[in-house]
């Protein structure tokens, strides 16, 4: 079983749609959780950290469920510019940072 | 400007040659990471380092070597033992258990 798993997609949605991604992790001792965005042939850029209480940044909401060992990302009112690959990342107590394989999002006009 | 610098951006290597990829950061970050990304795939961890003079193997360390002699620098050597080295290599750094930030990457091609 992979340490961090994501549905590869692609998710093909119209502008204005709400889309949700999930990511599961296998190490129950994981401490820190993140969502990154990666555009084609570019480096990943941090979208948001994920806190136990959940957190929101504009149209983006991230949540953590430690009991079920998954994190989620919700994007509301999708824009064309949201088209990208979304990577979840999980860090353990030794600072080992593992990424999922990414979920591709295509937002169409 | 503060950040993470990877060089070169593009690198061509002949089969059987070792090559070293540079990663430098001036963010005073403790932890540094090397990842490999193949087309259409996610990031796979090669090596990571929490502090100077210490590093750990990631999931795909075979055929690679690293050093961490200075806090700012974490070079990656792709050895001839790496059978399929053509890939996009990404370096990242973080302050302990906080978010990691990436350099722009090095595209290595074996010719």
JSON list of C-alpha atoms in Angstrom, two decimals:
[
{"chain": "A", "resi": 1, "resn": "UNK", "atom": "CA", "xyz": [0.00, 0.00, 0.00]},
{"chain": "A", "resi": 2, "resn": "UNK", "atom": "CA", "xyz": [1.35, 3.46, -0.86]},
{"chain": "A", "resi": 3, "resn": "UNK", "atom": "CA", "xyz": [2.04, 5.80, 2.04]},
{"chain": "A", "resi": 4, "resn": "UNK", "atom": "CA", "xyz": [-0.06, 8.55, 0.51]},
{"chain": "A", "resi": 5, "resn": "UNK", "atom": "CA", "xyz": [-2.77, 7.88, -2.06]},
{"chain": "A", "resi": 6, "resn": "UNK", "atom": "CA", "xyz": [-4.83, 10.12, -4.30]},
{"chain": "A", "resi": 7, "resn": "UNK", "atom": "CA", "xyz": [-7.31, 9.58, -7.10]},
{"chain": "A", "resi": 8, "resn": "UNK", "atom": "CA", "xyz": [-5.33, 10.57, -10.24]},
{"chain": "A", "resi": 9, "resn": "UNK", "atom": "CA", "xyz": [-8.41, 11.97, -12.00]},
{"chain": "A", "resi": 10, "resn": "UNK", "atom": "CA", "xyz": [-8.70, 13.86, -14.20]},
{"chain": "A", "resi": 11, "resn": "UNK", "atom": "CA", "xyz": [-11.61, 15.75, -12.75]},
{"chain": "A", "resi": 12, "resn": "UNK", "atom": "CA", "xyz": [-13.23, 17.66, -15.61]},
{"chain": "A", "resi": 13, "resn": "UNK", "atom": "CA", "xyz": [-15.62, 20.32, -14.28]},
{"chain": "A", "resi": 14, "resn": "UNK", "atom": "CA", "xyz": [-17.32, 23.46, -15.64]},
{"chain": "A", "resi": 15, "resn": "UNK", "atom": "CA", "xyz": [-16.43, 26.91, -14.40]},
{"chain": "A", "resi": 16, "resn": "UNK", "atom": "CA", "xyz": [-18.25, 27.72, -11.20]},
{"chain": "A", "resi": 17, "resn": "UNK", "atom": "CA", "xyz": [-18.45, 24.11, -10.04]},
{"chain": "A", "resi": 18, "resn": "UNK", "atom": "CA", "xyz": [-17.44, 22.85, -6.63]},
{"chain": "A", "resi": 19, "resn": "UNK", "atom": "CA", "xyz": [-14.91, 20.04, -6.64]},
{"chain": "A", "resi": 20, "resn": "UNK", "atom": "CA", "xyz": [-13.46, 17.96, -3.82]},
{"chain": "A", "resi": 21, "resn": "UNK", "atom": "CA", "xyz": [-10.30, 15.89, -3.61]},
{"chain": "A", "resi": 22, "resn": "UNK", "atom": "CA", "xyz": [-9.43, 13.33, -1.00]},
{"chain": "A", "resi": 23, "resn": "UNK", "atom": "CA", "xyz": [-6.09, 11.94, 0.03]},
{"chain": "A", "resi": 24, "resn": "UNK", "atom": "CA", "xyz": [-5.46, 9.00, 2.35]},
{"chain": "A", "resi": 25, "resn": "UNK", "atom": "CA", "xyz": [-2.31, 8.28, 4.32]},
{"chain": "A", "resi": 26, "resn": "UNK", "atom": "CA", "xyz": [-1.11, 5.09, 5.97]},
{"chain": "A", "resi": 27, "resn": "UNK", "atom": "CA", "xyz": [1.16, 6.32, 8.78]},
{"chain": "A", "resi": 28, "resn": "UNK", "atom": "CA", "xyz": [-0.96, 7.08, 11.81]},
{"chain": "A", "resi": 29, "resn": "UNK", "atom": "CA", "xyz": [1.98, 8.94, 13.37]},
{"chain": "A", "resi": 30, "resn": "UNK", "atom": "CA", "xyz": [1.94, 11.57, 10.62]},
{"chain": "A", "resi": 31, "resn": "UNK", "atom": "CA", "xyz": [2.11, 15.07, 12.04]},
{"chain": "A", "resi": 32, "resn": "UNK", "atom": "CA", "xyz": [1.79, 17.67, 9.31]},
{"chain": "A", "resi": 33, "resn": "UNK", "atom": "CA", "xyz": [-0.34, 17.82, 6.20]},
{"chain": "A", "resi": 34, "resn": "UNK", "atom": "CA", "xyz": [-0.30, 20.01, 3.13]},
{"chain": "A", "resi": 35, "resn": "UNK", "atom": "CA", "xyz": [-1.88, 20.64, -0.26]},
{"chain": "A", "resi": 36, "resn": "UNK", "atom": "CA", "xyz": [0.27, 21.78, -3.16]},
{"chain": "A", "resi": 37, "resn": "UNK", "atom": "CA", "xyz": [-0.58, 22.90, -6.65]},
{"chain": "A", "resi": 38, "resn": "UNK", "atom": "CA", "xyz": [1.63, 21.98, -9.60]},
{"chain": "A", "resi": 39, "resn": "UNK", "atom": "CA", "xyz": [1.33, 23.47, -13.05]},
{"chain": "A", "resi": 40, "resn": "UNK", "atom": "CA", "xyz": [2.68, 21.62, -16.08]},
{"chain": "A", "resi": 41, "resn": "UNK", "atom": "CA", "xyz": [6.48, 21.38, -16.04]},
{"chain": "A", "resi": 42, "resn": "UNK", "atom": "CA", "xyz": [6.76, 23.63, -12.99]},
{"chain": "A", "resi": 43, "resn": "UNK", "atom": "CA", "xyz": [7.68, 23.07, -9.37]},
{"chain": "A", "resi": 44, "resn": "UNK", "atom": "CA", "xyz": [4.91, 22.43, -6.81]},
{"chain": "A", "resi": 45, "resn": "UNK", "atom": "CA", "xyz": [3.74, 25.49, -4.92]},
{"chain": "A", "resi": 46, "resn": "UNK", "atom": "CA", "xyz": [2.17, 25.39, -1.48]},
{"chain": "A", "resi": 47, "resn": "UNK", "atom": "CA", "xyz": [-1.58, 25.92, -1.61]},
{"chain": "A", "resi": 48, "resn": "UNK", "atom": "CA", "xyz": [-2.29, 25.51, 2.09]},
{"chain": "A", "resi": 49, "resn": "UNK", "atom": "CA", "xyz": [-1.32, 23.66, 5.21]},
{"chain": "A", "resi": 50, "resn": "UNK", "atom": "CA", "xyz": [-4.02, 21.50, 6.75]},
{"chain": "A", "resi": 51, "resn": "UNK", "atom": "CA", "xyz": [-4.82, 21.92, 10.42]},
{"chain": "A", "resi": 52, "resn": "UNK", "atom": "CA", "xyz": [-6.78, 19.66, 12.72]},
{"chain": "A", "resi": 53, "resn": "UNK", "atom": "CA", "xyz": [-9.54, 22.20, 13.04]},
{"chain": "A", "resi": 54, "resn": "UNK", "atom": "CA", "xyz": [-9.78, 22.65, 9.28]},
{"chain": "A", "resi": 55, "resn": "UNK", "atom": "CA", "xyz": [-8.88, 25.84, 7.50]},
{"chain": "A", "resi": 56, "resn": "UNK", "atom": "CA", "xyz": [-10.16, 28.02, 4.71]},
{"chain": "A", "resi": 57, "resn": "UNK", "atom": "CA", "xyz": [-8.46, 30.38, 2.31]},
{"chain": "A", "resi": 58, "resn": "UNK", "atom": "CA", "xyz": [-10.90, 32.12, 0.01]},
{"chain": "A", "resi": 59, "resn": "UNK", "atom": "CA", "xyz": [-12.47, 29.50, -2.27]},
{"chain": "A", "resi": 60, "resn": "UNK", "atom": "CA", "xyz": [-10.30, 26.72, -0.84]},
{"chain": "A", "resi": 61, "resn": "UNK", "atom": "CA", "xyz": [-11.12, 24.66, 2.25]},
{"chain": "A", "resi": 62, "resn": "UNK", "atom": "CA", "xyz": [-8.92, 21.91, 3.68]},
{"chain": "A", "resi": 63, "resn": "UNK", "atom": "CA", "xyz": [-9.88, 19.39, 6.31]},
{"chain": "A", "resi": 64, "resn": "UNK", "atom": "CA", "xyz": [-8.11, 16.66, 8.24]},
{"chain": "A", "resi": 65, "resn": "UNK", "atom": "CA", "xyz": [-9.70, 13.49, 9.57]},
{"chain": "A", "resi": 66, "resn": "UNK", "atom": "CA", "xyz": [-7.14, 11.76, 11.77]},
{"chain": "A", "resi": 67, "resn": "UNK", "atom": "CA", "xyz": [-9.44, 8.91, 12.74]},
{"chain": "A", "resi": 68, "resn": "UNK", "atom": "CA", "xyz": [-9.94, 7.86, 9.13]},
{"chain": "A", "resi": 69, "resn": "UNK", "atom": "CA", "xyz": [-6.49, 9.08, 8.06]},
{"chain": "A", "resi": 70, "resn": "UNK", "atom": "CA", "xyz": [-7.45, 11.33, 5.20]},
{"chain": "A", "resi": 71, "resn": "UNK", "atom": "CA", "xyz": [-7.25, 14.95, 4.21]},
{"chain": "A", "resi": 72, "resn": "UNK", "atom": "CA", "xyz": [-9.52, 16.75, 1.81]},
{"chain": "A", "resi": 73, "resn": "UNK", "atom": "CA", "xyz": [-9.48, 19.84, -0.36]},
{"chain": "A", "resi": 74, "resn": "UNK", "atom": "CA", "xyz": [-12.64, 21.60, -1.50]},
{"chain": "A", "resi": 75, "resn": "UNK", "atom": "CA", "xyz": [-12.55, 24.18, -4.26]},
{"chain": "A", "resi": 76, "resn": "UNK", "atom": "CA", "xyz": [-15.65, 26.32, -4.66]},
{"chain": "A", "resi": 77, "resn": "UNK", "atom": "CA", "xyz": [-16.60, 28.42, -7.70]},
{"chain": "A", "resi": 78, "resn": "UNK", "atom": "CA", "xyz": [-13.91, 26.86, -9.88]},
{"chain": "A", "resi": 79, "resn": "UNK", "atom": "CA", "xyz": [-12.00, 29.15, -12.22]},
{"chain": "A", "resi": 80, "resn": "UNK", "atom": "CA", "xyz": [-10.23, 28.27, -15.46]},
{"chain": "A", "resi": 81, "resn": "UNK", "atom": "CA", "xyz": [-6.99, 29.19, -13.70]},
{"chain": "A", "resi": 82, "resn": "UNK", "atom": "CA", "xyz": [-7.57, 26.43, -11.14]},
{"chain": "A", "resi": 83, "resn": "UNK", "atom": "CA", "xyz": [-6.68, 23.84, -13.80]},
{"chain": "A", "resi": 84, "resn": "UNK", "atom": "CA", "xyz": [-3.58, 22.12, -12.45]},
{"chain": "A", "resi": 85, "resn": "UNK", "atom": "CA", "xyz": [-2.46, 19.02, -10.58]},
{"chain": "A", "resi": 86, "resn": "UNK", "atom": "CA", "xyz": [-3.14, 19.03, -6.85]},
{"chain": "A", "resi": 87, "resn": "UNK", "atom": "CA", "xyz": [-0.73, 17.12, -4.64]},
{"chain": "A", "resi": 88, "resn": "UNK", "atom": "CA", "xyz": [-1.26, 16.20, -1.03]},
{"chain": "A", "resi": 89, "resn": "UNK", "atom": "CA", "xyz": [1.77, 15.79, 1.22]},
{"chain": "A", "resi": 90, "resn": "UNK", "atom": "CA", "xyz": [2.23, 14.20, 4.62]},
{"chain": "A", "resi": 91, "resn": "UNK", "atom": "CA", "xyz": [5.12, 14.65, 7.04]},
{"chain": "A", "resi": 92, "resn": "UNK", "atom": "CA", "xyz": [6.04, 12.31, 9.87]},
{"chain": "A", "resi": 93, "resn": "UNK", "atom": "CA", "xyz": [7.90, 12.98, 13.12]},
{"chain": "A", "resi": 94, "resn": "UNK", "atom": "CA", "xyz": [11.30, 12.53, 11.43]},
{"chain": "A", "resi": 95, "resn": "UNK", "atom": "CA", "xyz": [10.43, 15.25, 8.88]},
{"chain": "A", "resi": 96, "resn": "UNK", "atom": "CA", "xyz": [10.08, 12.68, 6.11]},
{"chain": "A", "resi": 97, "resn": "UNK", "atom": "CA", "xyz": [7.75, 14.40, 3.60]},
{"chain": "A", "resi": 98, "resn": "UNK", "atom": "CA", "xyz": [5.84, 12.11, 1.25]},
{"chain": "A", "resi": 99, "resn": "UNK", "atom": "CA", "xyz": [3.67, 13.24, -1.62]},
{"chain": "A", "resi": 100, "resn": "UNK", "atom": "CA", "xyz": [0.71, 11.62, -3.24]},
{"chain": "A", "resi": 101, "resn": "UNK", "atom": "CA", "xyz": [0.78, 11.07, -6.99]},
{"chain": "A", "resi": 102, "resn": "UNK", "atom": "CA", "xyz": [-1.50, 14.04, -7.58]},
{"chain": "A", "resi": 103, "resn": "UNK", "atom": "CA", "xyz": [-5.02, 14.67, -8.85]},
{"chain": "A", "resi": 104, "resn": "UNK", "atom": "CA", "xyz": [-5.42, 16.48, -12.14]},
{"chain": "A", "resi": 105, "resn": "UNK", "atom": "CA", "xyz": [-8.15, 19.11, -12.40]},
{"chain": "A", "resi": 106, "resn": "UNK", "atom": "CA", "xyz": [-9.44, 20.49, -15.69]},
{"chain": "A", "resi": 107, "resn": "UNK", "atom": "CA", "xyz": [-11.86, 23.41, -15.48]},
{"chain": "A", "resi": 108, "resn": "UNK", "atom": "CA", "xyz": [-13.71, 24.02, -18.75]},
{"chain": "A", "resi": 109, "resn": "UNK", "atom": "CA", "xyz": [-15.48, 27.21, -19.87]},
{"chain": "B", "resi": 1, "resn": "UNK", "atom": "CA", "xyz": [16.15, 37.50, -2.44]},
{"chain": "B", "resi": 2, "resn": "UNK", "atom": "CA", "xyz": [15.45, 34.54, -0.20]},
{"chain": "B", "resi": 3, "resn": "UNK", "atom": "CA", "xyz": [14.76, 31.22, -1.82]},
{"chain": "B", "resi": 4, "resn": "UNK", "atom": "CA", "xyz": [15.91, 27.89, -3.10]},
{"chain": "B", "resi": 5, "resn": "UNK", "atom": "CA", "xyz": [18.17, 27.75, -6.12]},
{"chain": "B", "resi": 6, "resn": "UNK", "atom": "CA", "xyz": [18.68, 24.68, -8.22]},
{"chain": "B", "resi": 7, "resn": "UNK", "atom": "CA", "xyz": [21.22, 24.53, -10.99]},
{"chain": "B", "resi": 8, "resn": "UNK", "atom": "CA", "xyz": [21.47, 23.86, -13.78]},
{"chain": "B", "resi": 9, "resn": "UNK", "atom": "CA", "xyz": [17.91, 24.05, -15.11]},
{"chain": "B", "resi": 10, "resn": "UNK", "atom": "CA", "xyz": [18.68, 21.56, -17.89]},
{"chain": "B", "resi": 11, "resn": "UNK", "atom": "CA", "xyz": [21.40, 18.93, -17.80]},
{"chain": "B", "resi": 12, "resn": "UNK", "atom": "CA", "xyz": [22.48, 16.34, -20.32]},
{"chain": "B", "resi": 13, "resn": "UNK", "atom": "CA", "xyz": [24.54, 13.36, -19.31]},
{"chain": "B", "resi": 14, "resn": "UNK", "atom": "CA", "xyz": [26.13, 10.54, -21.22]},
{"chain": "B", "resi": 15, "resn": "UNK", "atom": "CA", "xyz": [25.39, 7.04, -20.08]},
{"chain": "B", "resi": 16, "resn": "UNK", "atom": "CA", "xyz": [27.86, 5.82, -17.49]},
{"chain": "B", "resi": 17, "resn": "UNK", "atom": "CA", "xyz": [28.70, 9.29, -16.18]},
{"chain": "B", "resi": 18, "resn": "UNK", "atom": "CA", "xyz": [28.07, 10.61, -12.69]},
{"chain": "B", "resi": 19, "resn": "UNK", "atom": "CA", "xyz": [26.48, 14.05, -12.47]},
{"chain": "B", "resi": 20, "resn": "UNK", "atom": "CA", "xyz": [25.86, 16.37, -9.51]},
{"chain": "B", "resi": 21, "resn": "UNK", "atom": "CA", "xyz": [22.79, 18.58, -9.17]},
{"chain": "B", "resi": 22, "resn": "UNK", "atom": "CA", "xyz": [23.10, 21.66, -7.02]},
{"chain": "B", "resi": 23, "resn": "UNK", "atom": "CA", "xyz": [20.58, 22.87, -4.43]},
{"chain": "B", "resi": 24, "resn": "UNK", "atom": "CA", "xyz": [21.21, 25.96, -2.30]},
{"chain": "B", "resi": 25, "resn": "UNK", "atom": "CA", "xyz": [18.86, 27.75, 0.09]},
{"chain": "B", "resi": 26, "resn": "UNK", "atom": "CA", "xyz": [19.25, 30.99, 2.03]},
{"chain": "B", "resi": 27, "resn": "UNK", "atom": "CA", "xyz": [16.08, 30.59, 4.07]},
{"chain": "B", "resi": 28, "resn": "UNK", "atom": "CA", "xyz": [17.91, 29.19, 7.11]},
{"chain": "B", "resi": 29, "resn": "UNK", "atom": "CA", "xyz": [15.81, 26.03, 6.81]},
{"chain": "B", "resi": 30, "resn": "UNK", "atom": "CA", "xyz": [16.88, 22.94, 8.72]},
{"chain": "B", "resi": 31, "resn": "UNK", "atom": "CA", "xyz": [15.39, 20.23, 6.53]},
{"chain": "B", "resi": 32, "resn": "UNK", "atom": "CA", "xyz": [16.13, 19.65, 2.86]},
{"chain": "B", "resi": 33, "resn": "UNK", "atom": "CA", "xyz": [14.74, 17.13, 0.39]},
{"chain": "B", "resi": 34, "resn": "UNK", "atom": "CA", "xyz": [15.36, 15.67, -3.05]},
{"chain": "B", "resi": 35, "resn": "UNK", "atom": "CA", "xyz": [12.55, 14.29, -5.18]},
{"chain": "B", "resi": 36, "resn": "UNK", "atom": "CA", "xyz": [12.34, 12.73, -8.59]},
{"chain": "B", "resi": 37, "resn": "UNK", "atom": "CA", "xyz": [9.32, 13.24, -10.86]},
{"chain": "B", "resi": 38, "resn": "UNK", "atom": "CA", "xyz": [8.70, 11.25, -14.04]},
{"chain": "B", "resi": 39, "resn": "UNK", "atom": "CA", "xyz": [6.20, 12.45, -16.68]},
{"chain": "B", "resi": 40, "resn": "UNK", "atom": "CA", "xyz": [2.62, 12.20, -15.45]},
{"chain": "B", "resi": 41, "resn": "UNK", "atom": "CA", "xyz": [3.74, 10.90, -12.07]},
{"chain": "B", "resi": 42, "resn": "UNK", "atom": "CA", "xyz": [3.95, 12.23, -8.53]},
{"chain": "B", "resi": 43, "resn": "UNK", "atom": "CA", "xyz": [7.03, 13.14, -6.52]},
{"chain": "B", "resi": 44, "resn": "UNK", "atom": "CA", "xyz": [9.14, 10.29, -5.17]},
{"chain": "B", "resi": 45, "resn": "UNK", "atom": "CA", "xyz": [11.50, 10.95, -2.28]},
{"chain": "B", "resi": 46, "resn": "UNK", "atom": "CA", "xyz": [15.17, 10.18, -2.94]},
{"chain": "B", "resi": 47, "resn": "UNK", "atom": "CA", "xyz": [16.94, 11.53, 0.17]},
{"chain": "B", "resi": 48, "resn": "UNK", "atom": "CA", "xyz": [16.19, 13.98, 2.96]},
{"chain": "B", "resi": 49, "resn": "UNK", "atom": "CA", "xyz": [18.22, 15.69, 5.63]},
{"chain": "B", "resi": 50, "resn": "UNK", "atom": "CA", "xyz": [17.03, 17.10, 8.94]},
{"chain": "B", "resi": 51, "resn": "UNK", "atom": "CA", "xyz": [20.30, 18.70, 10.02]},
{"chain": "B", "resi": 52, "resn": "UNK", "atom": "CA", "xyz": [23.84, 19.26, 8.84]},
{"chain": "B", "resi": 53, "resn": "UNK", "atom": "CA", "xyz": [25.98, 16.13, 8.48]},
{"chain": "B", "resi": 54, "resn": "UNK", "atom": "CA", "xyz": [22.96, 13.85, 8.65]},
{"chain": "B", "resi": 55, "resn": "UNK", "atom": "CA", "xyz": [20.64, 12.48, 5.96]},
{"chain": "B", "resi": 56, "resn": "UNK", "atom": "CA", "xyz": [18.27, 9.57, 5.41]},
{"chain": "B", "resi": 57, "resn": "UNK", "atom": "CA", "xyz": [17.31, 7.48, 2.42]},
{"chain": "B", "resi": 58, "resn": "UNK", "atom": "CA", "xyz": [13.91, 8.01, 0.92]},
{"chain": "B", "resi": 59, "resn": "UNK", "atom": "CA", "xyz": [11.92, 5.52, -1.11]},
{"chain": "B", "resi": 60, "resn": "UNK", "atom": "CA", "xyz": [14.16, 5.46, -4.21]},
{"chain": "B", "resi": 61, "resn": "UNK", "atom": "CA", "xyz": [17.72, 6.13, -2.97]},
{"chain": "B", "resi": 62, "resn": "UNK", "atom": "CA", "xyz": [19.47, 3.45, -5.04]},
{"chain": "B", "resi": 63, "resn": "UNK", "atom": "CA", "xyz": [21.82, 4.98, -7.61]},
{"chain": "B", "resi": 64, "resn": "UNK", "atom": "CA", "xyz": [21.91, 8.37, -5.85]},
{"chain": "B", "resi": 65, "resn": "UNK", "atom": "CA", "xyz": [24.12, 9.95, -3.20]},
{"chain": "B", "resi": 66, "resn": "UNK", "atom": "CA", "xyz": [23.96, 13.18, -1.21]},
{"chain": "B", "resi": 67, "resn": "UNK", "atom": "CA", "xyz": [25.95, 15.23, 1.27]},
{"chain": "B", "resi": 68, "resn": "UNK", "atom": "CA", "xyz": [24.97, 17.88, 3.81]},
{"chain": "B", "resi": 69, "resn": "UNK", "atom": "CA", "xyz": [28.17, 19.58, 4.85]},
{"chain": "B", "resi": 70, "resn": "UNK", "atom": "CA", "xyz": [26.55, 23.02, 5.12]},
{"chain": "B", "resi": 71, "resn": "UNK", "atom": "CA", "xyz": [23.07, 24.02, 6.20]},
{"chain": "B", "resi": 72, "resn": "UNK", "atom": "CA", "xyz": [22.52, 25.91, 2.96]},
{"chain": "B", "resi": 73, "resn": "UNK", "atom": "CA", "xyz": [23.58, 23.18, 0.54]},
{"chain": "B", "resi": 74, "resn": "UNK", "atom": "CA", "xyz": [22.30, 19.70, -0.29]},
{"chain": "B", "resi": 75, "resn": "UNK", "atom": "CA", "xyz": [23.83, 18.46, -3.56]},
{"chain": "B", "resi": 76, "resn": "UNK", "atom": "CA", "xyz": [22.56, 15.29, -5.23]},
{"chain": "B", "resi": 77, "resn": "UNK", "atom": "CA", "xyz": [24.81, 13.02, -7.26]},
{"chain": "B", "resi": 78, "resn": "UNK", "atom": "CA", "xyz": [23.21, 10.77, -9.84]},
{"chain": "B", "resi": 79, "resn": "UNK", "atom": "CA", "xyz": [25.61, 7.89, -10.25]},
{"chain": "B", "resi": 80, "resn": "UNK", "atom": "CA", "xyz": [26.10, 5.50, -13.11]},
{"chain": "B", "resi": 81, "resn": "UNK", "atom": "CA", "xyz": [24.35, 2.88, -11.01]},
{"chain": "B", "resi": 82, "resn": "UNK", "atom": "CA", "xyz": [21.02, 4.70, -11.58]},
{"chain": "B", "resi": 83, "resn": "UNK", "atom": "CA", "xyz": [19.71, 2.80, -14.57]},
{"chain": "B", "resi": 84, "resn": "UNK", "atom": "CA", "xyz": [17.03, 5.26, -15.68]},
{"chain": "B", "resi": 85, "resn": "UNK", "atom": "CA", "xyz": [18.09, 8.73, -14.54]},
{"chain": "B", "resi": 86, "resn": "UNK", "atom": "CA", "xyz": [16.17, 10.83, -17.07]},
{"chain": "B", "resi": 87, "resn": "UNK", "atom": "CA", "xyz": [13.65, 12.77, -14.95]},
{"chain": "B", "resi": 88, "resn": "UNK", "atom": "CA", "xyz": [12.72, 16.10, -13.36]},
{"chain": "B", "resi": 89, "resn": "UNK", "atom": "CA", "xyz": [14.59, 16.55, -10.07]},
{"chain": "B", "resi": 90, "resn": "UNK", "atom": "CA", "xyz": [13.16, 18.82, -7.39]},
{"chain": "B", "resi": 91, "resn": "UNK", "atom": "CA", "xyz": [14.83, 20.09, -4.26]},
{"chain": "B", "resi": 92, "resn": "UNK", "atom": "CA", "xyz": [12.86, 21.47, -1.32]},
{"chain": "B", "resi": 93, "resn": "UNK", "atom": "CA", "xyz": [13.52, 22.83, 2.14]},
{"chain": "B", "resi": 94, "resn": "UNK", "atom": "CA", "xyz": [11.48, 23.44, 5.28]},
{"chain": "B", "resi": 95, "resn": "UNK", "atom": "CA", "xyz": [11.72, 24.65, 8.86]},
{"chain": "B", "resi": 96, "resn": "UNK", "atom": "CA", "xyz": [11.36, 21.34, 10.67]},
{"chain": "B", "resi": 97, "resn": "UNK", "atom": "CA", "xyz": [7.72, 20.21, 10.48]},
{"chain": "B", "resi": 98, "resn": "UNK", "atom": "CA", "xyz": [6.34, 23.16, 8.56]},
{"chain": "B", "resi": 99, "resn": "UNK", "atom": "CA", "xyz": [5.57, 23.49, 4.88]},
{"chain": "B", "resi": 100, "resn": "UNK", "atom": "CA", "xyz": [8.33, 22.84, 2.33]},
{"chain": "B", "resi": 101, "resn": "UNK", "atom": "CA", "xyz": [9.24, 25.18, -0.50]},
{"chain": "B", "resi": 102, "resn": "UNK", "atom": "CA", "xyz": [10.68, 24.06, -3.81]},
{"chain": "B", "resi": 103, "resn": "UNK", "atom": "CA", "xyz": [13.37, 25.16, -6.19]},
{"chain": "B", "resi": 104, "resn": "UNK", "atom": "CA", "xyz": [12.56, 25.40, -9.88]},
{"chain": "B", "resi": 105, "resn": "UNK", "atom": "CA", "xyz": [13.94, 21.95, -10.60]},
{"chain": "B", "resi": 106, "resn": "UNK", "atom": "CA", "xyz": [16.56, 20.41, -12.86]},
{"chain": "B", "resi": 107, "resn": "UNK", "atom": "CA", "xyz": [15.60, 18.41, -15.95]},
{"chain": "B", "resi": 108, "resn": "UNK", "atom": "CA", "xyz": [18.18, 15.67, -16.45]},
{"chain": "B", "resi": 109, "resn": "UNK", "atom": "CA", "xyz": [18.37, 13.84, -19.76]},
{"chain": "B", "resi": 110, "resn": "UNK", "atom": "CA", "xyz": [20.65, 10.91, -20.51]},
{"chain": "B", "resi": 111, "resn": "UNK", "atom": "CA", "xyz": [21.92, 11.00, -24.08]}
]
